[in-house]
Coordinates of C-alpha atoms in Angstrom, one line a residue:
M1 CA 0.0 0.0 0.0
P2 CA 1.3 3.5 -0.7
Q3 CA 3.1 5.2 2.1
T4 CA 1.2 8.5 1.8
Q5 CA -2.0 9.8 0.1
T6 CA -0.2 12.6 -1.8
P7 CA 0.5 11.2 -5.3
S8 CA 3.6 13.4 -5.9
R9 CA 5.2 12.3 -2.6
Q10 CA 4.3 8.6 -2.6
T11 CA 7.2 6.2 -2.3
V12 CA 7.5 3.3 -4.7
S13 CA 5.5 0.4 -3.5
P14 CA 5.1 -3.1 -4.8
P15 CA 1.9 -3.8 -6.8
P16 CA -1.2 -4.5 -4.7
P17 CA -1.3 -8.1 -3.5
D18 CA -3.9 -9.0 -6.1
L19 CA -1.7 -7.8 -9.0
T20 CA 1.4 -9.6 -10.1
D21 CA 4.3 -7.9 -11.9
Q22 CA 3.2 -9.8 -15.1
E23 CA -0.4 -8.4 -14.8
V24 CA 1.0 -4.9 -14.3
A25 CA 3.2 -5.3 -17.4
R26 CA 0.1 -6.5 -19.4
L27 CA -2.0 -3.5 -18.2
K28 CA 0.9 -1.2 -19.0
A29 CA 1.0 -2.6 -22.5
M30 CA -2.7 -2.1 -22.8
L31 CA -2.3 1.6 -21.7
K32 CA 0.5 2.2 -24.2
A33 CA -1.6 0.7 -27.0
R34 CA -4.6 2.9 -26.0
I35 CA -2.3 6.0 -26.0
R36 CA -1.2 5.1 -29.5
E37 CA -4.7 4.6 -30.7
L38 CA -5.9 7.8 -29.1
S39 CA -3.0 9.8 -30.6
E40 CA -3.9 8.4 -34.1
Q41 CA -7.5 9.3 -33.6
D42 CA -6.6 12.7 -32.4
S43 CA -4.5 13.3 -35.5
D44 CA -7.3 12.1 -37.8
L45 CA -9.8 14.3 -36.1
R46 CA -7.6 17.4 -36.3
A47 CA -6.9 16.6 -40.0
R48 CA -10.6 16.4 -40.6
L49 CA -11.2 19.8 -39.0
A50 CA -8.4 21.3 -41.1
S51 CA -9.4 19.6 -44.4
P52 CA -10.4 21.8 -47.3
P53 CA -14.0 20.6 -47.2
S54 CA -14.3 21.4 -43.5
A55 CA -12.5 24.8 -43.9
K56 CA -14.8 25.7 -46.8
A57 CA -17.9 24.7 -44.8
N58 CA -16.6 27.0 -42.0
T59 CA -16.9 30.0 -44.2
F60 CA -20.2 31.8 -43.8
V61 CA -22.9 29.6 -45.1
A62 CA -26.5 30.5 -44.4
G63 CA -29.4 28.2 -43.6
T64 CA -29.5 24.5 -43.1
E65 CA -26.2 23.8 -44.8
G66 CA -24.3 26.2 -42.6
A67 CA -26.0 24.8 -39.4
M68 CA -25.1 21.2 -40.5
A69 CA -21.5 22.1 -41.1
A70 CA -21.3 23.8 -37.7
E71 CA -22.9 20.8 -36.0
A72 CA -20.4 18.4 -37.6
D73 CA -17.5 20.5 -36.4
D74 CA -19.0 20.7 -32.9
E75 CA -19.2 16.9 -32.9
V76 CA -15.5 16.6 -34.0
I77 CA -14.4 19.1 -31.3
A78 CA -16.4 17.2 -28.7
L79 CA -14.7 14.0 -29.8
L80 CA -11.3 15.7 -29.6
Q81 CA -12.0 16.9 -26.0
H82 CA -13.2 13.4 -24.9
E83 CA -10.1 11.7 -26.5
Q84 CA -7.8 14.3 -24.9
A85 CA -9.3 13.5 -21.5
E86 CA -8.8 9.7 -22.1
L87 CA -5.3 10.3 -23.3
V88 CA -4.3 12.3 -20.2
A89 CA -5.9 9.6 -17.9
A90 CA -3.9 6.8 -19.7
Q91 CA -0.7 8.9 -19.4
H92 CA -1.3 9.4 -15.7
A93 CA -1.9 5.7 -15.2
L94 CA 1.5 5.0 -16.8
E95 CA 3.0 7.6 -14.4
R96 CA 1.4 5.8 -11.5
I97 CA 3.0 2.5 -12.7
D98 CA 6.4 4.2 -12.9
N99 CA 5.9 5.7 -9.4
G100 CA 4.8 2.4 -7.9
V101 CA 1.3 3.5 -6.9
Y102 CA -0.6 1.9 -9.8
G103 CA -3.5 -0.3 -8.6
Y104 CA -4.1 1.6 -5.4
C105 CA -7.0 4.0 -5.0
M106 CA -5.8 7.6 -5.1
E107 CA -8.5 8.5 -2.5
C108 CA -8.4 5.8 0.2
G109 CA -5.3 3.7 -0.7
V110 CA -6.9 0.3 -1.0
S111 CA -6.3 -2.0 -4.0
I112 CA -8.5 -1.1 -7.0
G113 CA -8.6 -4.8 -8.0
L114 CA -7.5 -6.6 -11.1
A115 CA -11.1 -7.0 -12.5
R116 CA -11.7 -3.3 -12.5
L117 CA -8.3 -2.5 -14.0
E118 CA -8.7 -5.0 -16.8
V119 CA -11.9 -3.1 -17.8
L120 CA -10.6 0.4 -17.0
P121 CA -6.8 0.2 -16.9
D122 CA -6.6 3.9 -16.2
A123 CA -8.8 3.7 -13.1
Q124 CA -7.5 5.7 -10.2
L125 CA -10.3 5.1 -7.7
C126 CA -11.7 1.9 -6.2
V127 CA -15.4 1.2 -6.9
D128 CA -16.5 2.5 -3.5
C129 CA -14.6 5.9 -3.9
Q130 CA -15.8 6.2 -7.5
D131 CA -19.4 5.6 -6.4
M132 CA -19.0 8.3 -3.6
M133 CA -17.5 10.8 -6.1
E134 CA -20.3 10.2 -8.6
H135 CA -22.9 10.5 -5.8
R136 CA -21.4 13.9 -4.8
K137 CA -21.6 15.1 -8.4
G138 CA -25.2 14.0 -8.5
R139 CA -24.8 11.4 -11.2

């Protein structure tokens, strides 16, 4: 278990008892693959926004055609924002692996658990703390 609750000051700890070094290595590979995938998608979306058809559609166009072009750009921008958040989360998970705190809840310090990490390898909270956070946000 981590020595402290402050991520920047945590000392390197072994993986939680329910995670082997091999499982951490497999999850790390999954995170790296996800980062590559998100980076490629990011590049594709940015190219789509900068493409001549999109740029032409971004000039003043009245009526339905203009509204549809703006809506399409809004969707691409929303996708970019979502993918950027996912990318940052995956990068932070890799940092937690390197710092020896991966697999521990950043809120309470308990093990997140292999089953949760296999589904969400960038998880930083255990299920209980995630539920409490979502409840506080009113989700």
